[in-house]
């Protein structure tokens, strides 16, 4: 059976050159980077080389990169580390309703610890309004964290504008750029951010490697105490092979970015154009300001998970948004915050393209998905009323 | 200027009443042992002999370690200012 991987926002295959770069550090170059003899020095040099490459990808200085185990750790570190380090100045932080769970759940943890958190609403495209950020600021606000690009709906937020609002008030600004780093150009100076999270596997690096960019001179409390790794800010013996792989992947992403974008974007546009021809299917997220390989939809009268299963049965691997949607069978909070009714939000499906995606893959998807939608609607309990959705909504509310 | 001695340190711990001018200041608040000593080593390389390094830390162990480190390495421990939530240590570089 044909296999079509359209879930690049979940993860990506490791780039062969990244694997090649990693292999010596999984084999003969196994030294601990803190050891002072040659094996240790080799590992230390490899980490510093990777740090330089990751910094170059986002136009940062190497000493501003702190390696972590994942994007989620970088997000936890930024939110909790900055909020706690600066709590003597204030106890209020601002996030948006578009955030990933590593931000939202960190914010909830901080709330339980006595912080006040504002969860900013978004418009129908999932865009955060910089004016709303400005209004939410209090004299207690120490940190604002807004996602750069949503993995669920692809929308790219006006980060430079929001960062300017934060800077004007002397508030730290963090952006979760896990879905965007390595996929679209990022310059931390042009964006004006103080902190930025990223993950290697989002740009063909290995899993188990992430990083937090933190502008020099900022005070942060570590999440992990121990040794002097990462300047004492993130203890634990470094994951040398993964860090090396991340460095190589960053170097390749920087070099190949334009080519990668021009490879996936026209195919992404074709998927959107063709799939929108089916009845009762809507694009979610911003029509233009979106990740180049990201096509996300809400399909009425069917449940996203069943669509994924049938797609997988045809060899097409896609996603249905966040873990909430997929694993807990709950309507996505991100889609709900964009004003999408919960019955429609249940029918969420996300296709994300990558290096290996071909025009033939896109043809296969465009041919297969409408058939699956038709089949599911025939057997769906929602199916009967699908010409009169308002009746269906009322029925649903009564039951 | 007050002079005090901690119970265990052999080197006297000098408390200053107010901050003094430093040629370089580095903030390692929230960083634990041994970042205070490693940072001093690194930052002293960035200033000239005779210049003063200020180091901000909230690590209590620094009260013993920094005066002792200065003694051992032949640099001058000028003194420490105790702010409510952190210490500022002043060190004069005496040799390259």
GROMACS .gro file of C-alpha atoms in nm:
model
  495
    1UNK     CA    1   0.000   0.000   0.000
    2UNK     CA    2   0.108   0.353  -0.073
    3UNK     CA    3   0.240   0.537   0.236
    4UNK     CA    4   0.204   0.912   0.254
    5UNK     CA    5   0.345   1.089   0.556
    6UNK     CA    6   0.165   1.419   0.605
    7UNK     CA    7   0.235   1.471   0.974
    8UNK     CA    8   0.557   1.673   0.965
    9UNK     CA    9   0.433   1.892   1.250
   10UNK     CA   10   0.433   1.582   1.474
   11UNK     CA   11   0.790   1.503   1.382
   12UNK     CA   12   1.027   1.460   1.091
   13UNK     CA   13   1.263   1.189   0.979
   14UNK     CA   14   1.624   1.246   1.080
   15UNK     CA   15   1.824   1.405   0.799
   16UNK     CA   16   2.087   1.155   0.676
   17UNK     CA   17   2.361   1.415   0.717
   18UNK     CA   18   2.252   1.479   1.076
   19UNK     CA   19   2.268   1.104   1.142
   20UNK     CA   20   2.617   1.089   0.990
   21UNK     CA   21   2.732   1.375   1.212
   22UNK     CA   22   2.586   1.202   1.520
   23UNK     CA   23   2.732   0.855   1.468
   24UNK     CA   24   3.086   0.918   1.599
   25UNK     CA   25   2.933   1.054   1.922
   26UNK     CA   26   2.725   0.739   1.963
   27UNK     CA   27   3.035   0.528   1.906
   28UNK     CA   28   3.400   0.615   1.957
   29UNK     CA   29   3.360   0.979   2.071
   30UNK     CA   30   3.164   0.887   2.381
   31UNK     CA   31   3.349   1.116   2.623
   32UNK     CA   32   3.187   1.335   2.885
   33UNK     CA   33   3.216   1.698   2.775
   34UNK     CA   34   3.330   1.794   3.125
   35UNK     CA   35   3.630   1.559   3.119
   36UNK     CA   36   3.960   1.736   3.065
   37UNK     CA   37   4.128   1.470   2.849
   38UNK     CA   38   4.101   1.440   2.473
   39UNK     CA   39   3.775   1.242   2.459
   40UNK     CA   40   3.604   1.501   2.676
   41UNK     CA   41   3.745   1.790   2.476
   42UNK     CA   42   3.618   1.637   2.152
   43UNK     CA   43   3.267   1.617   2.296
   44UNK     CA   44   3.294   1.973   2.435
   45UNK     CA   45   3.409   2.107   2.098
   46UNK     CA   46   3.124   1.925   1.921
   47UNK     CA   47   2.868   2.086   2.154
   48UNK     CA   48   3.013   2.432   2.106
   49UNK     CA   49   3.019   2.383   1.729
   50UNK     CA   50   2.650   2.284   1.741
   51UNK     CA   51   2.573   2.584   1.961
   52UNK     CA   52   2.720   2.812   1.698
   53UNK     CA   53   2.511   2.653   1.422
   54UNK     CA   54   2.188   2.672   1.621
   55UNK     CA   55   2.263   3.035   1.708
   56UNK     CA   56   2.327   3.115   1.339
   57UNK     CA   57   1.987   2.972   1.243
   58UNK     CA   58   1.811   3.243   1.448
   59UNK     CA   59   2.080   3.516   1.430
   60UNK     CA   60   2.172   3.485   1.799
   61UNK     CA   61   2.509   3.473   1.976
   62UNK     CA   62   2.627   3.121   2.064
   63UNK     CA   63   2.635   3.198   2.438
   64UNK     CA   64   2.263   3.282   2.417
   65UNK     CA   65   2.170   2.921   2.333
   66UNK     CA   66   2.090   2.682   2.620
   67UNK     CA   67   2.043   2.321   2.510
   68UNK     CA   68   1.747   2.133   2.658
   69UNK     CA   69   1.593   1.790   2.607
   70UNK     CA   70   1.295   1.916   2.406
   71UNK     CA   71   1.085   2.211   2.302
   72UNK     CA   72   0.854   2.137   2.595
   73UNK     CA   73   1.143   2.165   2.838
   74UNK     CA   74   1.251   2.493   2.680
   75UNK     CA   75   0.895   2.625   2.723
   76UNK     CA   76   0.872   2.510   3.085
   77UNK     CA   77   1.215   2.658   3.154
   78UNK     CA   78   1.126   2.995   3.001
   79UNK     CA   79   0.791   3.034   3.170
   80UNK     CA   80   0.869   2.901   3.514
   81UNK     CA   81   1.232   3.012   3.515
   82UNK     CA   82   1.157   3.376   3.431
   83UNK     CA   83   0.836   3.405   3.637
   84UNK     CA   84   1.004   3.271   3.951
   85UNK     CA   85   1.331   3.460   3.901
   86UNK     CA   86   1.148   3.792   3.877
   87UNK     CA   87   0.862   3.739   4.120
   88UNK     CA   88   0.995   4.011   4.348
   89UNK     CA   89   0.905   4.256   4.067
   90UNK     CA   90   0.558   4.116   4.002
   91UNK     CA   91   0.345   3.806   3.989
   92UNK     CA   92   0.150   3.844   3.666
   93UNK     CA   93   0.219   3.673   3.335
   94UNK     CA   94   0.035   3.683   3.004
   95UNK     CA   95  -0.008   3.396   2.758
   96UNK     CA   96  -0.254   3.336   2.476
   97UNK     CA   97  -0.518   3.072   2.426
   98UNK     CA   98  -0.319   2.947   2.126
   99UNK     CA   99  -0.035   2.813   2.337
  100UNK     CA  100   0.096   2.458   2.344
  101UNK     CA  101   0.033   2.255   2.659
  102UNK     CA  102   0.392   2.299   2.770
  103UNK     CA  103   0.312   2.670   2.809
  104UNK     CA  104  -0.051   2.637   2.922
  105UNK     CA  105   0.021   2.375   3.186
  106UNK     CA  106   0.327   2.566   3.308
  107UNK     CA  107   0.102   2.871   3.339
  108UNK     CA  108  -0.152   2.665   3.536
  109UNK     CA  109   0.126   2.542   3.764
  110UNK     CA  110   0.232   2.902   3.823
  111UNK     CA  111  -0.129   2.996   3.901
  112UNK     CA  112  -0.138   2.727   4.168
  113UNK     CA  113   0.186   2.870   4.304
  114UNK     CA  114   0.032   3.215   4.353
  115UNK     CA  115   0.090   3.385   4.018
  116UNK     CA  116  -0.186   3.558   3.824
  117UNK     CA  117  -0.217   3.455   3.459
  118UNK     CA  118  -0.406   3.625   3.176
  119UNK     CA  119  -0.506   3.394   2.890
  120UNK     CA  120  -0.554   3.622   2.590
  121UNK     CA  121  -0.836   3.555   2.346
  122UNK     CA  122  -0.768   3.531   1.972
  123UNK     CA  123  -0.962   3.616   1.655
  124UNK     CA  124  -1.121   3.364   1.417
  125UNK     CA  125  -0.784   3.296   1.253
  126UNK     CA  126  -0.616   3.237   1.587
  127UNK     CA  127  -0.428   3.567   1.574
  128UNK     CA  128  -0.335   3.749   1.895
  129UNK     CA  129  -0.402   4.123   1.881
  130UNK     CA  130  -0.104   4.330   2.007
  131UNK     CA  131  -0.354   4.586   2.140
  132UNK     CA  132  -0.513   4.316   2.357
  133UNK     CA  133  -0.167   4.235   2.492
  134UNK     CA  134  -0.114   4.602   2.576
  135UNK     CA  135  -0.448   4.616   2.761
  136UNK     CA  136  -0.374   4.304   2.962
  137UNK     CA  137  -0.049   4.442   3.104
  138UNK     CA  138  -0.056   4.541   3.471
  139UNK     CA  139   0.216   4.686   3.689
  140UNK     CA  140   0.271   4.331   3.815
  141UNK     CA  141   0.339   4.182   3.468
  142UNK     CA  142   0.689   4.038   3.432
  143UNK     CA  143   0.653   3.802   3.136
  144UNK     CA  144   0.451   3.767   2.815
  145UNK     CA  145   0.466   3.443   2.618
  146UNK     CA  146   0.298   3.410   2.279
  147UNK     CA  147   0.343   3.121   2.039
  148UNK     CA  148   0.523   3.205   1.713
  149UNK     CA  149   0.331   2.965   1.490
  150UNK     CA  150   0.052   2.728   1.587
  151UNK     CA  151   0.121   2.361   1.514
  152UNK     CA  152  -0.253   2.306   1.519
  153UNK     CA  153  -0.378   2.568   1.274
  154UNK     CA  154  -0.053   2.698   1.126
  155UNK     CA  155  -0.121   3.066   1.204
  156UNK     CA  156   0.189   3.281   1.242
  157UNK     CA  157   0.146   3.544   1.512
  158UNK     CA  158   0.256   3.910   1.481
  159UNK     CA  159   0.545   3.847   1.719
  160UNK     CA  160   0.753   4.155   1.635
  161UNK     CA  161   0.455   4.382   1.713
  162UNK     CA  162   0.378   4.203   2.040
  163UNK     CA  163   0.744   4.200   2.142
  164UNK     CA  164   0.755   4.576   2.091
  165UNK     CA  165   0.460   4.617   2.329
  166UNK     CA  166   0.646   4.413   2.591
  167UNK     CA  167   0.973   4.598   2.539
  168UNK     CA  168   0.806   4.938   2.577
  169UNK     CA  169   0.690   4.831   2.923
  170UNK     CA  170   1.014   4.660   3.025
  171UNK     CA  171   0.851   4.316   3.032
  172UNK     CA  172   1.028   3.997   2.925
  173UNK     CA  173   0.894   3.842   2.606
  174UNK     CA  174   0.913   3.474   2.520
  175UNK     CA  175   0.793   3.300   2.207
  176UNK     CA  176   0.738   2.929   2.158
  177UNK     CA  177   0.890   2.886   1.813
  178UNK     CA  178   0.898   2.506   1.820
  179UNK     CA  179   0.679   2.469   1.510
  180UNK     CA  180   0.847   2.751   1.319
  181UNK     CA  181   1.221   2.736   1.390
  182UNK     CA  182   1.401   2.583   1.094
  183UNK     CA  183   1.086   2.603   0.883
  184UNK     CA  184   1.056   2.978   0.828
  185UNK     CA  185   1.325   3.245   0.863
  186UNK     CA  186   1.371   3.364   1.222
  187UNK     CA  187   1.589   3.650   1.340
  188UNK     CA  188   1.564   3.701   1.716
  189UNK     CA  189   1.688   4.058   1.683
  190UNK     CA  190   1.436   4.152   1.416
  191UNK     CA  191   1.159   3.985   1.616
  192UNK     CA  192   1.278   4.159   1.933
  193UNK     CA  193   1.223   3.858   2.159
  194UNK     CA  194   1.407   3.795   2.486
  195UNK     CA  195   1.353   3.418   2.486
  196UNK     CA  196   1.262   3.165   2.217
  197UNK     CA  197   1.204   2.789   2.234
  198UNK     CA  198   1.287   2.539   1.960
  199UNK     CA  199   1.308   2.163   1.900
  200UNK     CA  200   1.550   1.983   1.669
  201UNK     CA  201   1.309   1.720   1.535
  202UNK     CA  202   1.093   1.994   1.385
  203UNK     CA  203   1.371   2.063   1.131
  204UNK     CA  204   1.499   1.711   1.059
  205UNK     CA  205   1.720   1.690   1.367
  206UNK     CA  206   1.692   1.415   1.628
  207UNK     CA  207   1.433   1.385   1.903
  208UNK     CA  208   1.562   1.456   2.253
  209UNK     CA  209   1.726   1.785   2.161
  210UNK     CA  210   1.579   2.130   2.205
  211UNK     CA  211   1.708   2.472   2.296
  212UNK     CA  212   1.611   2.794   2.463
  213UNK     CA  213   1.747   3.116   2.321
  214UNK     CA  214   1.786   3.365   2.604
  215UNK     CA  215   1.921   3.713   2.545
  216UNK     CA  216   2.245   3.768   2.732
  217UNK     CA  217   2.218   3.915   3.081
  218UNK     CA  218   1.873   3.780   3.171
  219UNK     CA  219   1.827   3.615   3.508
  220UNK     CA  220   1.649   3.277   3.513
  221UNK     CA  221   1.597   3.004   3.773
  222UNK     CA  222   1.707   2.660   3.651
  223UNK     CA  223   1.454   2.377   3.625
  224UNK     CA  224   1.729   2.122   3.681
  225UNK     CA  225   2.002   2.173   3.937
  226UNK     CA  226   2.324   1.979   3.940
  227UNK     CA  227   2.646   2.034   3.756
  228UNK     CA  228   2.785   2.323   3.556
  229UNK     CA  229   2.648   2.218   3.218
  230UNK     CA  230   2.502   2.502   3.010
  231UNK     CA  231   2.654   2.760   3.243
  232UNK     CA  232   2.488   2.605   3.547
  233UNK     CA  233   2.147   2.689   3.404
  234UNK     CA  234   2.059   2.338   3.287
  235UNK     CA  235   2.241   2.057   3.467
  236UNK     CA  236   2.283   1.698   3.350
  237UNK     CA  237   2.540   1.536   3.125
  238UNK     CA  238   2.472   1.665   2.776
  239UNK     CA  239   2.301   1.452   2.514
  240UNK     CA  240   2.604   1.495   2.291
  241UNK     CA  241   2.488   1.294   1.984
  242UNK     CA  242   2.150   1.468   1.973
  243UNK     CA  243   2.303   1.813   2.024
  244UNK     CA  244   2.547   1.742   1.739
  245UNK     CA  245   2.253   1.627   1.524
  246UNK     CA  246   2.063   1.941   1.612
  247UNK     CA  247   2.359   2.154   1.508
  248UNK     CA  248   2.387   1.978   1.172
  249UNK     CA  249   2.012   2.001   1.115
  250UNK     CA  250   2.022   2.373   1.197
  251UNK     CA  251   2.305   2.427   0.950
  252UNK     CA  252   2.108   2.244   0.678
  253UNK     CA  253   1.783   2.422   0.760
  254UNK     CA  254   1.953   2.757   0.724
  255UNK     CA  255   2.113   2.659   0.394
  256UNK     CA  256   1.807   2.485   0.244
  257UNK     CA  257   1.525   2.694   0.387
  258UNK     CA  258   1.426   2.878   0.070
  259UNK     CA  259   1.434   2.560  -0.134
  260UNK     CA  260   1.231   2.369   0.125
  261UNK     CA  261   0.967   2.641   0.141
  262UNK     CA  262   0.934   2.662  -0.236
  263UNK     CA  263   0.901   2.283  -0.247
  264UNK     CA  264   0.613   2.253   0.001
  265UNK     CA  265   0.421   2.577  -0.030
  266UNK     CA  266   0.265   2.525  -0.377
  267UNK     CA  267   0.161   2.171  -0.275
  268UNK     CA  268   0.013   2.307   0.049
  269UNK     CA  269  -0.183   2.564  -0.153
  270UNK     CA  270  -0.310   2.292  -0.386
  271UNK     CA  271  -0.431   2.079  -0.094
  272UNK     CA  272  -0.621   2.376   0.049
  273UNK     CA  273  -0.773   2.473  -0.287
  274UNK     CA  274  -0.882   2.121  -0.376
  275UNK     CA  275  -1.009   2.004  -0.037
  276UNK     CA  276  -1.216   2.318   0.012
  277UNK     CA  277  -1.422   2.201  -0.289
  278UNK     CA  278  -1.581   1.937  -0.064
  279UNK     CA  279  -1.902   2.047   0.111
  280UNK     CA  280  -1.890   2.158   0.473
  281UNK     CA  281  -1.516   2.166   0.511
  282UNK     CA  282  -1.337   2.475   0.635
  283UNK     CA  283  -0.979   2.591   0.651
  284UNK     CA  284  -0.871   2.656   1.010
  285UNK     CA  285  -0.611   2.919   1.089
  286UNK     CA  286  -0.501   3.216   0.888
  287UNK     CA  287  -0.540   3.188   0.508
  288UNK     CA  288  -0.208   3.367   0.436
  289UNK     CA  289  -0.005   3.408   0.754
  290UNK     CA  290   0.049   3.040   0.807
  291UNK     CA  291   0.335   2.790   0.812
  292UNK     CA  292   0.434   2.706   0.452
  293UNK     CA  293   0.369   2.332   0.479
  294UNK     CA  294   0.058   2.350   0.695
  295UNK     CA  295  -0.299   2.275   0.579
  296UNK     CA  296  -0.557   2.234   0.856
  297UNK     CA  297  -0.929   2.183   0.827
  298UNK     CA  298  -1.247   2.138   1.024
  299UNK     CA  299  -1.481   1.889   0.861
  300UNK     CA  300  -1.844   1.908   0.966
  301UNK     CA  301  -2.050   1.608   1.077
  302UNK     CA  302  -1.761   1.375   1.135
  303UNK     CA  303  -1.524   1.308   1.415
  304UNK     CA  304  -1.157   1.379   1.348
  305UNK     CA  305  -1.027   1.060   1.499
  306UNK     CA  306  -1.235   0.837   1.274
  307UNK     CA  307  -1.110   1.034   0.975
  308UNK     CA  308  -0.751   0.974   1.088
  309UNK     CA  309  -0.813   0.602   1.125
  310UNK     CA  310  -0.959   0.567   0.778
  311UNK     CA  311  -0.684   0.782   0.631
  312UNK     CA  312  -0.426   0.560   0.803
  313UNK     CA  313  -0.610   0.261   0.656
  314UNK     CA  314  -0.533   0.412   0.315
  315UNK     CA  315  -0.171   0.474   0.412
  316UNK     CA  316  -0.209   0.847   0.474
  317UNK     CA  317  -0.068   0.963   0.806
  318UNK     CA  318  -0.209   1.289   0.938
  319UNK     CA  319  -0.300   1.452   1.270
  320UNK     CA  320  -0.608   1.588   1.432
  321UNK     CA  321  -0.452   1.880   1.617
  322UNK     CA  322  -0.345   1.872   1.977
  323UNK     CA  323  -0.316   1.584   2.219
  324UNK     CA  324  -0.646   1.697   2.369
  325UNK     CA  325  -0.821   1.632   2.042
  326UNK     CA  326  -0.644   1.314   1.946
  327UNK     CA  327  -0.594   1.124   2.265
  328UNK     CA  328  -0.859   1.256   2.501
  329UNK     CA  329  -1.132   1.288   2.236
  330UNK     CA  330  -1.197   1.640   2.351
  331UNK     CA  331  -1.265   1.939   2.130
  332UNK     CA  332  -0.944   2.134   2.084
  333UNK     CA  333  -0.920   2.438   2.315
  334UNK     CA  334  -0.732   2.620   2.039
  335UNK     CA  335  -1.015   2.570   1.787
  336UNK     CA  336  -1.277   2.660   2.048
  337UNK     CA  337  -1.088   2.978   2.134
  338UNK     CA  338  -1.106   3.072   1.765
  339UNK     CA  339  -1.484   3.058   1.792
  340UNK     CA  340  -1.529   2.727   1.609
  341UNK     CA  341  -1.829   2.542   1.759
  342UNK     CA  342  -1.734   2.226   1.946
  343UNK     CA  343  -1.919   1.989   1.709
  344UNK     CA  344  -1.720   2.125   1.415
  345UNK     CA  345  -1.396   2.141   1.612
  346UNK     CA  346  -1.431   1.764   1.670
  347UNK     CA  347  -1.380   1.714   1.296
  348UNK     CA  348  -1.034   1.865   1.288
  349UNK     CA  349  -0.768   1.727   1.055
  350UNK     CA  350  -0.418   1.858   0.994
  351UNK     CA  351  -0.188   1.783   0.699
  352UNK     CA  352   0.170   1.900   0.722
  353UNK     CA  353   0.416   1.864   0.437
  354UNK     CA  354   0.790   1.815   0.428
  355UNK     CA  355   1.100   1.744   0.224
  356UNK     CA  356   0.979   1.402   0.113
  357UNK     CA  357   0.627   1.507   0.009
  358UNK     CA  358   0.558   1.469  -0.364
  359UNK     CA  359   0.291   1.592  -0.604
  360UNK     CA  360   0.174   1.230  -0.631
  361UNK     CA  361   0.123   1.224  -0.252
  362UNK     CA  362  -0.091   1.534  -0.279
  363UNK     CA  363  -0.292   1.379  -0.567
  364UNK     CA  364  -0.353   1.070  -0.355
  365UNK     CA  365  -0.474   1.276  -0.059
  366UNK     CA  366  -0.701   1.493  -0.273
  367UNK     CA  367  -0.853   1.179  -0.423
  368UNK     CA  368  -0.884   0.984  -0.097
  369UNK     CA  369  -1.005   1.232   0.164
  370UNK     CA  370  -1.337   1.326  -0.003
  371UNK     CA  371  -1.422   0.953  -0.036
  372UNK     CA  372  -1.353   0.903   0.334
  373UNK     CA  373  -1.561   1.206   0.427
  374UNK     CA  374  -1.854   1.076   0.220
  375UNK     CA  375  -1.828   0.732   0.376
  376UNK     CA  376  -1.810   0.865   0.729
  377UNK     CA  377  -2.101   1.098   0.678
  378UNK     CA  378  -2.313   0.806   0.557
  379UNK     CA  379  -2.254   0.619   0.881
  380UNK     CA  380  -2.231   0.921   1.109
  381UNK     CA  381  -2.503   0.979   1.369
  382UNK     CA  382  -2.473   1.343   1.264
  383UNK     CA  383  -2.528   1.244   0.902
  384UNK     CA  384  -2.908   1.259   0.894
  385UNK     CA  385  -2.932   1.621   0.985
  386UNK     CA  386  -2.638   1.746   0.799
  387UNK     CA  387  -2.831   1.970   0.566
  388UNK     CA  388  -2.970   2.151   0.868
  389UNK     CA  389  -2.682   2.179   1.111
  390UNK     CA  390  -2.871   2.418   1.336
  391UNK     CA  391  -3.129   2.142   1.406
  392UNK     CA  392  -2.848   1.907   1.483
  393UNK     CA  393  -2.688   2.151   1.724
  394UNK     CA  394  -3.019   2.187   1.910
  395UNK     CA  395  -3.066   1.811   1.924
  396UNK     CA  396  -2.718   1.773   2.056
  397UNK     CA  397  -2.774   2.028   2.328
  398UNK     CA  398  -3.095   1.856   2.438
  399UNK     CA  399  -2.933   1.517   2.479
  400UNK     CA  400   3.357   4.917   5.675
  401UNK     CA  401   3.282   4.631   5.910
  402UNK     CA  402   3.499   4.325   5.936
  403UNK     CA  403   3.349   3.993   6.033
  404UNK     CA  404   3.468   3.637   6.041
  405UNK     CA  405   3.258   3.330   5.973
  406UNK     CA  406   3.296   3.028   6.195
  407UNK     CA  407   3.451   2.794   5.945
  408UNK     CA  408   3.633   3.018   5.696
  409UNK     CA  409   3.991   3.096   5.773
  410UNK     CA  410   3.982   3.406   5.556
  411UNK     CA  411   3.805   3.707   5.708
  412UNK     CA  412   3.476   3.802   5.547
  413UNK     CA  413   3.454   4.177   5.498
  414UNK     CA  414   3.109   4.331   5.471
  415UNK     CA  415   3.078   4.668   5.299
  416UNK     CA  416   2.809   4.918   5.396
  417UNK     CA  417   2.736   5.021   5.039
  418UNK     CA  418   2.818   4.921   4.681
  419UNK     CA  419   3.144   5.040   4.525
  420UNK     CA  420   3.228   5.108   4.160
  421UNK     CA  421   3.319   4.800   3.960
  422UNK     CA  422   3.483   4.777   3.618
  423UNK     CA  423   3.278   4.470   3.530
  424UNK     CA  424   2.963   4.328   3.687
  425UNK     CA  425   2.830   3.980   3.639
  426UNK     CA  426   2.499   3.842   3.761
  427UNK     CA  427   2.486   3.473   3.852
  428UNK     CA  428   2.184   3.485   4.080
  429UNK     CA  429   2.010   3.144   4.091
  430UNK     CA  430   2.329   2.969   3.981
  431UNK     CA  431   2.465   2.721   4.232
  432UNK     CA  432   2.811   2.595   4.328
  433UNK     CA  433   3.057   2.591   4.158
  434UNK     CA  434   2.930   2.850   3.908
  435UNK     CA  435   3.038   3.136   4.137
  436UNK     CA  436   3.405   3.033   4.128
  437UNK     CA  437   3.404   2.932   3.760
  438UNK     CA  438   3.244   3.263   3.667
  439UNK     CA  439   3.504   3.461   3.862
  440UNK     CA  440   3.783   3.275   3.682
  441UNK     CA  441   3.624   3.346   3.347
  442UNK     CA  442   3.533   3.708   3.411
  443UNK     CA  443   3.870   3.805   3.563
  444UNK     CA  444   4.021   3.719   3.226
  445UNK     CA  445   3.809   3.996   3.076
  446UNK     CA  446   3.943   4.276   3.302
  447UNK     CA  447   4.289   4.427   3.356
  448UNK     CA  448   4.513   4.394   3.662
  449UNK     CA  449   4.402   4.648   3.923
  450UNK     CA  450   4.040   4.653   3.800
  451UNK     CA  451   3.741   4.543   4.008
  452UNK     CA  452   3.493   4.264   3.932
  453UNK     CA  453   3.152   4.266   4.099
  454UNK     CA  454   2.965   3.939   4.116
  455UNK     CA  455   2.599   3.913   4.216
  456UNK     CA  456   2.498   3.581   4.369
  457UNK     CA  457   2.238   3.443   4.606
  458UNK     CA  458   2.446   3.133   4.680
  459UNK     CA  459   2.528   3.132   5.054
  460UNK     CA  460   2.830   2.907   5.008
  461UNK     CA  461   2.995   3.198   4.827
  462UNK     CA  462   3.045   3.370   5.165
  463UNK     CA  463   3.310   3.114   5.247
  464UNK     CA  464   3.426   3.022   4.899
  465UNK     CA  465   3.495   3.359   4.739
  466UNK     CA  466   3.725   3.505   5.010
  467UNK     CA  467   3.906   3.171   5.025
  468UNK     CA  468   3.938   3.155   4.646
  469UNK     CA  469   4.083   3.506   4.638
  470UNK     CA  470   4.334   3.411   4.907
  471UNK     CA  471   4.436   3.097   4.718
  472UNK     CA  472   4.472   3.267   4.382
  473UNK     CA  473   4.637   3.587   4.500
  474UNK     CA  474   4.355   3.825   4.413
  475UNK     CA  475   4.212   4.084   4.653
  476UNK     CA  476   3.877   4.020   4.813
  477UNK     CA  477   3.757   4.376   4.867
  478UNK     CA  478   3.433   4.289   5.045
  479UNK     CA  479   3.070   4.191   5.008
  480UNK     CA  480   2.745   4.389   5.021
  481UNK     CA  481   2.448   4.202   5.161
  482UNK     CA  482   2.131   4.312   4.980
  483UNK     CA  483   1.809   4.155   5.104
  484UNK     CA  484   1.795   3.886   4.836
  485UNK     CA  485   2.152   3.853   4.710
  486UNK     CA  486   2.515   3.934   4.780
  487UNK     CA  487   2.749   4.146   4.571
  488UNK     CA  488   3.112   4.041   4.602
  489UNK     CA  489   3.392   4.275   4.494
  490UNK     CA  490   3.723   4.133   4.378
  491UNK     CA  491   4.029   4.325   4.259
  492UNK     CA  492   4.235   4.143   4.000
  493UNK     CA  493   4.597   4.146   4.118
  494UNK     CA  494   4.765   3.933   3.854
  495UNK     CA  495   4.714   3.785   3.507
   0.00000   0.00000   0.00000
